[in-house]
PDB file of C-alpha atoms in Angstrom:
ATOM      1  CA  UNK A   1      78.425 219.862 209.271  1.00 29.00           C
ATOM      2  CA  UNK A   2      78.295 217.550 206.170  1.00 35.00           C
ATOM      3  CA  UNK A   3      76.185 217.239 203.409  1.00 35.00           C
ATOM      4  CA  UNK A   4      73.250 215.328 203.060  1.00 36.00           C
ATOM      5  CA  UNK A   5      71.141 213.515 200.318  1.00 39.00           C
ATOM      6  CA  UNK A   6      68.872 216.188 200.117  1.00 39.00           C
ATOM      7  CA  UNK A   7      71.437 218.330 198.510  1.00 49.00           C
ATOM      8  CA  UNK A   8      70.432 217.628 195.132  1.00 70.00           C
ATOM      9  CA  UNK A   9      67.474 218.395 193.046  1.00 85.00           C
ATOM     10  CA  UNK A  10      64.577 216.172 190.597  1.00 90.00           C
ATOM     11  CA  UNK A  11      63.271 217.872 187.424  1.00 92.00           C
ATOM     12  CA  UNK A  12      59.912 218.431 187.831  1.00 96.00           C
ATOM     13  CA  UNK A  13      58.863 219.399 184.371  1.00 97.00           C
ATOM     14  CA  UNK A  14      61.878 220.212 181.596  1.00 96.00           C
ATOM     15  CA  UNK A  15      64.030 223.070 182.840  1.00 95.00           C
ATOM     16  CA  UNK A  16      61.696 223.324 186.092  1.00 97.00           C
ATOM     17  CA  UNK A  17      64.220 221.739 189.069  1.00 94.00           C
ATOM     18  CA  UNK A  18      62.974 221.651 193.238  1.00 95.00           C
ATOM     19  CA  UNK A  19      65.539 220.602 195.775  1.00 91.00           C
ATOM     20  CA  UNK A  20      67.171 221.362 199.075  1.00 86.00           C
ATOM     21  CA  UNK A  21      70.305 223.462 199.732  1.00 77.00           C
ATOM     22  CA  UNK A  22      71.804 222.611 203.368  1.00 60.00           C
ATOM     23  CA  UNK A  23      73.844 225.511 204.755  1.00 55.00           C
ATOM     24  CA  UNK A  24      77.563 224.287 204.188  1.00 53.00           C
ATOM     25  CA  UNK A  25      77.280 223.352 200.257  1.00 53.00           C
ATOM     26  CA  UNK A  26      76.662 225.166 197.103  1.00 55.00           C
ATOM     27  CA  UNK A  27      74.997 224.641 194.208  1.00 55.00           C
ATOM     28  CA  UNK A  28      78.573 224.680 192.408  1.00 56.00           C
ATOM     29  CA  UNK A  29      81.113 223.656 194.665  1.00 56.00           C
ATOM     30  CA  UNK A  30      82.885 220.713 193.429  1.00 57.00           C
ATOM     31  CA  UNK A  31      83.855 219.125 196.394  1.00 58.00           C
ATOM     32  CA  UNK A  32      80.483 218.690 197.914  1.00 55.00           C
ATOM     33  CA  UNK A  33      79.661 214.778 198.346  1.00 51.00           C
ATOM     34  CA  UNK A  34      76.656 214.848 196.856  1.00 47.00           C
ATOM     35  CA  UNK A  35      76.565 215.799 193.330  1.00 47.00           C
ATOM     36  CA  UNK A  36      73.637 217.532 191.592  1.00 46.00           C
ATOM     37  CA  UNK A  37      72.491 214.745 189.489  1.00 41.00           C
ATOM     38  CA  UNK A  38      73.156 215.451 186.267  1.00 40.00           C
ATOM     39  CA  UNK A  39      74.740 218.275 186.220  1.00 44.00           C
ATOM     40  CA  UNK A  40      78.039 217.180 187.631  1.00 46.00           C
ATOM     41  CA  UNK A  41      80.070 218.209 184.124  1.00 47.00           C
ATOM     42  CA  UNK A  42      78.384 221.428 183.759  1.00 50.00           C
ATOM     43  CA  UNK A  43      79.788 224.732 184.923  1.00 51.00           C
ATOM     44  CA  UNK A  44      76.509 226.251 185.189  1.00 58.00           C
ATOM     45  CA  UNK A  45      74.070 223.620 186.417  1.00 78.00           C
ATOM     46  CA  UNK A  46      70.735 226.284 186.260  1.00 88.00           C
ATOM     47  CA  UNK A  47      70.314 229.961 185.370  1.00 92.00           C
ATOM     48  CA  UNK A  48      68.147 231.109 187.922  1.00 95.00           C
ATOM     49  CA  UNK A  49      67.745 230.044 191.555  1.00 94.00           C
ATOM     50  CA  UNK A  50      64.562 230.886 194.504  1.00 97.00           C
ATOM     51  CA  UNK A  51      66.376 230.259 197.409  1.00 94.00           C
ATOM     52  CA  UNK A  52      64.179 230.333 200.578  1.00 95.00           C
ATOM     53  CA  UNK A  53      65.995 228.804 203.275  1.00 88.00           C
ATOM     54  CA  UNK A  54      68.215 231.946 204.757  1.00 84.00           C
ATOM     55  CA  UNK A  55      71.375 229.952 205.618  1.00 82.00           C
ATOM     56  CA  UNK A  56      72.019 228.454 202.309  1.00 81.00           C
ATOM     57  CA  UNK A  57      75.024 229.667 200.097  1.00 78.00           C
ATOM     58  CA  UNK A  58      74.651 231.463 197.707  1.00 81.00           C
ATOM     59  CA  UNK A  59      74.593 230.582 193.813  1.00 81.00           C
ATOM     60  CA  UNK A  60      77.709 230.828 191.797  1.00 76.00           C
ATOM     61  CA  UNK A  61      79.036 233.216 189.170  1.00 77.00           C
ATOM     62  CA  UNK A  62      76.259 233.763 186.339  1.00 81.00           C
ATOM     63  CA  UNK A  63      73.740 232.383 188.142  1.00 87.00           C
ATOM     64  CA  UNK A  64      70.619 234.965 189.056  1.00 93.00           C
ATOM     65  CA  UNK A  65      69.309 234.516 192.095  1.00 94.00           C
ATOM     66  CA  UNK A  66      66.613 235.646 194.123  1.00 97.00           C
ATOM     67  CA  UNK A  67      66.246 235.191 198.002  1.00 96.00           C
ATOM     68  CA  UNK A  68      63.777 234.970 200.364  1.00 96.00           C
ATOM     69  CA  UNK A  69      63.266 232.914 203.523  1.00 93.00           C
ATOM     70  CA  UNK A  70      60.204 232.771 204.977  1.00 93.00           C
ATOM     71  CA  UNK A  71      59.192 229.911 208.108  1.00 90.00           C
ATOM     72  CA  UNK A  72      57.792 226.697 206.886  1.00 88.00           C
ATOM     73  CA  UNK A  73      54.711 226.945 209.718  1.00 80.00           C
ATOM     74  CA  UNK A  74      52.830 223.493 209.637  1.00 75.00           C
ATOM     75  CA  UNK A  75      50.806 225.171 211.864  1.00 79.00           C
ATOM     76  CA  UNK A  76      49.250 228.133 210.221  1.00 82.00           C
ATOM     77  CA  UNK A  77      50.575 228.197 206.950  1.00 84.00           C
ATOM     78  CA  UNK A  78      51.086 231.340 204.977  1.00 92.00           C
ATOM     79  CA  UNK A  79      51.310 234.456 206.866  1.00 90.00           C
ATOM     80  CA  UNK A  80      49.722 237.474 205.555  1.00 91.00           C
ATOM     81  CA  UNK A  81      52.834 239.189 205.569  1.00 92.00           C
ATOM     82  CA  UNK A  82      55.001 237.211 203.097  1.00 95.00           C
ATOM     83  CA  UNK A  83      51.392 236.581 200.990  1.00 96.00           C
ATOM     84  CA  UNK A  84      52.232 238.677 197.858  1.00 97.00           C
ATOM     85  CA  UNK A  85      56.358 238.269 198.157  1.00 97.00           C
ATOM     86  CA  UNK A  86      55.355 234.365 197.861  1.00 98.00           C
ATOM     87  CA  UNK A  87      53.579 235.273 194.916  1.00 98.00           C
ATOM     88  CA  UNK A  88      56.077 237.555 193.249  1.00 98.00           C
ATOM     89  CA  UNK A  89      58.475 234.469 193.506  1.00 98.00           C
ATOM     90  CA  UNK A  90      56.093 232.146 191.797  1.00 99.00           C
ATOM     91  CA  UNK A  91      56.006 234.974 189.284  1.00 99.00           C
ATOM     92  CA  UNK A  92      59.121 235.877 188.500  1.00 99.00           C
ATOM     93  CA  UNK A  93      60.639 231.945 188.671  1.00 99.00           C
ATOM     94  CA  UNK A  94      57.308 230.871 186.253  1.00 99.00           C
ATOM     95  CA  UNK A  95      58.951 233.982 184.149  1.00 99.00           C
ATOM     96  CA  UNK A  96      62.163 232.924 184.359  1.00 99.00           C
ATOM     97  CA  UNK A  97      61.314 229.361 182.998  1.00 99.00           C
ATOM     98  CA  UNK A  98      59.642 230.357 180.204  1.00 99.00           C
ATOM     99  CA  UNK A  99      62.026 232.203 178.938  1.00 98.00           C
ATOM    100  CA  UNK A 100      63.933 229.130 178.548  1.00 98.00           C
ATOM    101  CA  UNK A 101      66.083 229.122 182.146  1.00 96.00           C
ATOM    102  CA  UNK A 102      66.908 226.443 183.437  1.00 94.00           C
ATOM    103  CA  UNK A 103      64.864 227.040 187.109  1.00 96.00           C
ATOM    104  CA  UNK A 104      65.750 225.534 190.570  1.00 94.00           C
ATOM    105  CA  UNK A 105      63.385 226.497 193.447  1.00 96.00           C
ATOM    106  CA  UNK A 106      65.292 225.068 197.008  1.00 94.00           C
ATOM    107  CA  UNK A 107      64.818 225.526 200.352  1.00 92.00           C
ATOM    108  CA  UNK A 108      66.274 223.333 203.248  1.00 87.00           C
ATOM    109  CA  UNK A 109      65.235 219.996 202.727  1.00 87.00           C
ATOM    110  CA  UNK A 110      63.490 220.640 199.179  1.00 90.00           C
ATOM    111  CA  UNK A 111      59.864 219.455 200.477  1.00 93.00           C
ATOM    112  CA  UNK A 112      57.396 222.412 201.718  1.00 96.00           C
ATOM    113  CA  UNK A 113      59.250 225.764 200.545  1.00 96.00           C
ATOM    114  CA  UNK A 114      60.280 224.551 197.347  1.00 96.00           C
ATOM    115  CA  UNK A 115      57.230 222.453 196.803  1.00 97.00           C
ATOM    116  CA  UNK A 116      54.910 225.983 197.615  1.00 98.00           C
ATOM    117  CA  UNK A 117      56.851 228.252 195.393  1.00 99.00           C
ATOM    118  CA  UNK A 118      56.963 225.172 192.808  1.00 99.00           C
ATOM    119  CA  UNK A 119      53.080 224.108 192.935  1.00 99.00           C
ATOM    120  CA  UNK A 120      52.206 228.121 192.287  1.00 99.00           C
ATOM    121  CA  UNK A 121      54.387 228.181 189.340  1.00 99.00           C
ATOM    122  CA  UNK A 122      52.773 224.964 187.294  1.00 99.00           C
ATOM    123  CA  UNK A 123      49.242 226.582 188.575  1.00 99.00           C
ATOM    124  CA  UNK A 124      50.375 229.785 187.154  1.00 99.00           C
ATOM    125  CA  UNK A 125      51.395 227.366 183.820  1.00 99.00           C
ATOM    126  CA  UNK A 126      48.015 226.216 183.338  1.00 98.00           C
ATOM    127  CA  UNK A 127      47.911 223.071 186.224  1.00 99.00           C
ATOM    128  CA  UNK A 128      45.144 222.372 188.476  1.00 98.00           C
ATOM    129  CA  UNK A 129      46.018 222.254 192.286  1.00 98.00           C
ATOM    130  CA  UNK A 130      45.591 218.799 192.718  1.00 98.00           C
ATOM    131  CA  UNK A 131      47.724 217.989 189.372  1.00 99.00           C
ATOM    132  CA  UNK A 132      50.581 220.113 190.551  1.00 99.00           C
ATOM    133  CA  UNK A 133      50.699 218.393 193.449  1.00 98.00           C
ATOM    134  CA  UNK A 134      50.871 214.876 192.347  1.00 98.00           C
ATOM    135  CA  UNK A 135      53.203 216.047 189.910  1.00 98.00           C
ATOM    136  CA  UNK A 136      55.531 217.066 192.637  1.00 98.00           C
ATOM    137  CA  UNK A 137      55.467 214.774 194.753  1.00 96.00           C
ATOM    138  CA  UNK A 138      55.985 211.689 192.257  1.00 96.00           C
ATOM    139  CA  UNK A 139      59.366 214.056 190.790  1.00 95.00           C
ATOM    140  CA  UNK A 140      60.406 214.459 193.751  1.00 92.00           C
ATOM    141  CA  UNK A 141      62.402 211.553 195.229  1.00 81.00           C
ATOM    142  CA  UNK A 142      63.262 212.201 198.669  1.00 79.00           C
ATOM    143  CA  UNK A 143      61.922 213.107 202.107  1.00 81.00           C
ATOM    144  CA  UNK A 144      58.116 213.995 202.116  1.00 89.00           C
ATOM    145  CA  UNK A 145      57.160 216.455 199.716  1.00 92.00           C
ATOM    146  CA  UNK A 146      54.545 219.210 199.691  1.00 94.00           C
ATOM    147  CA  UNK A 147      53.122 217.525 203.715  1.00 94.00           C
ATOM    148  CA  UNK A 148      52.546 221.072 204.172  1.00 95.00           C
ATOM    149  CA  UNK A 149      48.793 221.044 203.846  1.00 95.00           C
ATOM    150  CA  UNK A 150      48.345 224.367 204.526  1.00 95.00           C
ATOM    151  CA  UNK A 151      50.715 225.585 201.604  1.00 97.00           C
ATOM    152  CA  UNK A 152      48.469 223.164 199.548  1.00 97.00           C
ATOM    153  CA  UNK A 153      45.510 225.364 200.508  1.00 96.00           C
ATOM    154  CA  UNK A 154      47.010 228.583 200.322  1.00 97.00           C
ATOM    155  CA  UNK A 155      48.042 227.795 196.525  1.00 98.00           C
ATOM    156  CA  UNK A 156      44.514 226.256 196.020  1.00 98.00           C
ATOM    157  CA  UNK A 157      42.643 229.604 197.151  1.00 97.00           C
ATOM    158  CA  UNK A 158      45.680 231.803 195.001  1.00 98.00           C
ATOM    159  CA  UNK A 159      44.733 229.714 192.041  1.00 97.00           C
ATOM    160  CA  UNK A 160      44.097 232.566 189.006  1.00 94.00           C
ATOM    161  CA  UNK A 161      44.974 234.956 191.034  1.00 96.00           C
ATOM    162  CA  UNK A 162      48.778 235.816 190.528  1.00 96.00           C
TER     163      UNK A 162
END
């Protein structure tokens, strides 16, 4: 399978990065066709990566990395299962970030995943729902971001709560 366009990310705020990740790249290999843009001369594009689609590589050396897929349900949204991991994600990425990281949040096709775990960690910064949101989807070029509306009301009713 080749790479697509969405394998590259948009800075949402400084040091704050949401993207996709399809299966048969990584976020350092230097012979994928789409480059990360600009980070194409650095050996290190980001410090710490959320990666919630299951199939995607994994990050390169020195890169932390936490994992955890979880279905992007148009449907029903978040399940009650993967409520407080979704959270502890948010958490621990927001954490990351302001420490200084340099933060990617992907998923597949870097709209609903990413977008989630993304909109919970500028509400945990101090942005309203509907901010975060618009935020999002103007830094983030491609495909549809954040049409999940359920995620959008899931992270609405977790607002000050995580």
């Amino acid at each position: 399978m080749k790479p697509t366009p969405y394998d590259d990310s948009h800075e949402i705020l400084p040091n704050l990065f949401m993207g996709g990740s399809p299966f048969d790249t990584r976020v350092d290999d230097e012979n994928r066709e789409f480059k990360m843009r600009g980070f194409d001369n650095d050996p290190r594009p980001f410090d710490a990566i959320i990666t919630l689609f299951p199939k995607a590589f994994p990050a390169g050396y020195g890169v932390e990395e936490l994992r955890f897929g979880f279905p992007d349900d148009l449907a029903s949204g978040v399940s009650d299962e993967y409520r407080q991991r979704i959270l502890d994600l948010a958490v621990w990425g927001y954490s990351k970030w302001q420490s200084g990281a340099k933060v990617l949040v992907r998923c597949a096709a870097g709209e609903n995943r990413s977008g989630l775990i993304t909109l919970l960690i500028l509400q945990k910064h101090g942005f309203s729902t509907d901010e975060a949101v618009n935020l999002i989807r103007n830094a983030r070029q491609k495909g549809a971001p954040l049409h999940n509306e359920q995620f959008i009301a899931f992270a609405r009713a977790e607002l000050g709560k995580y």
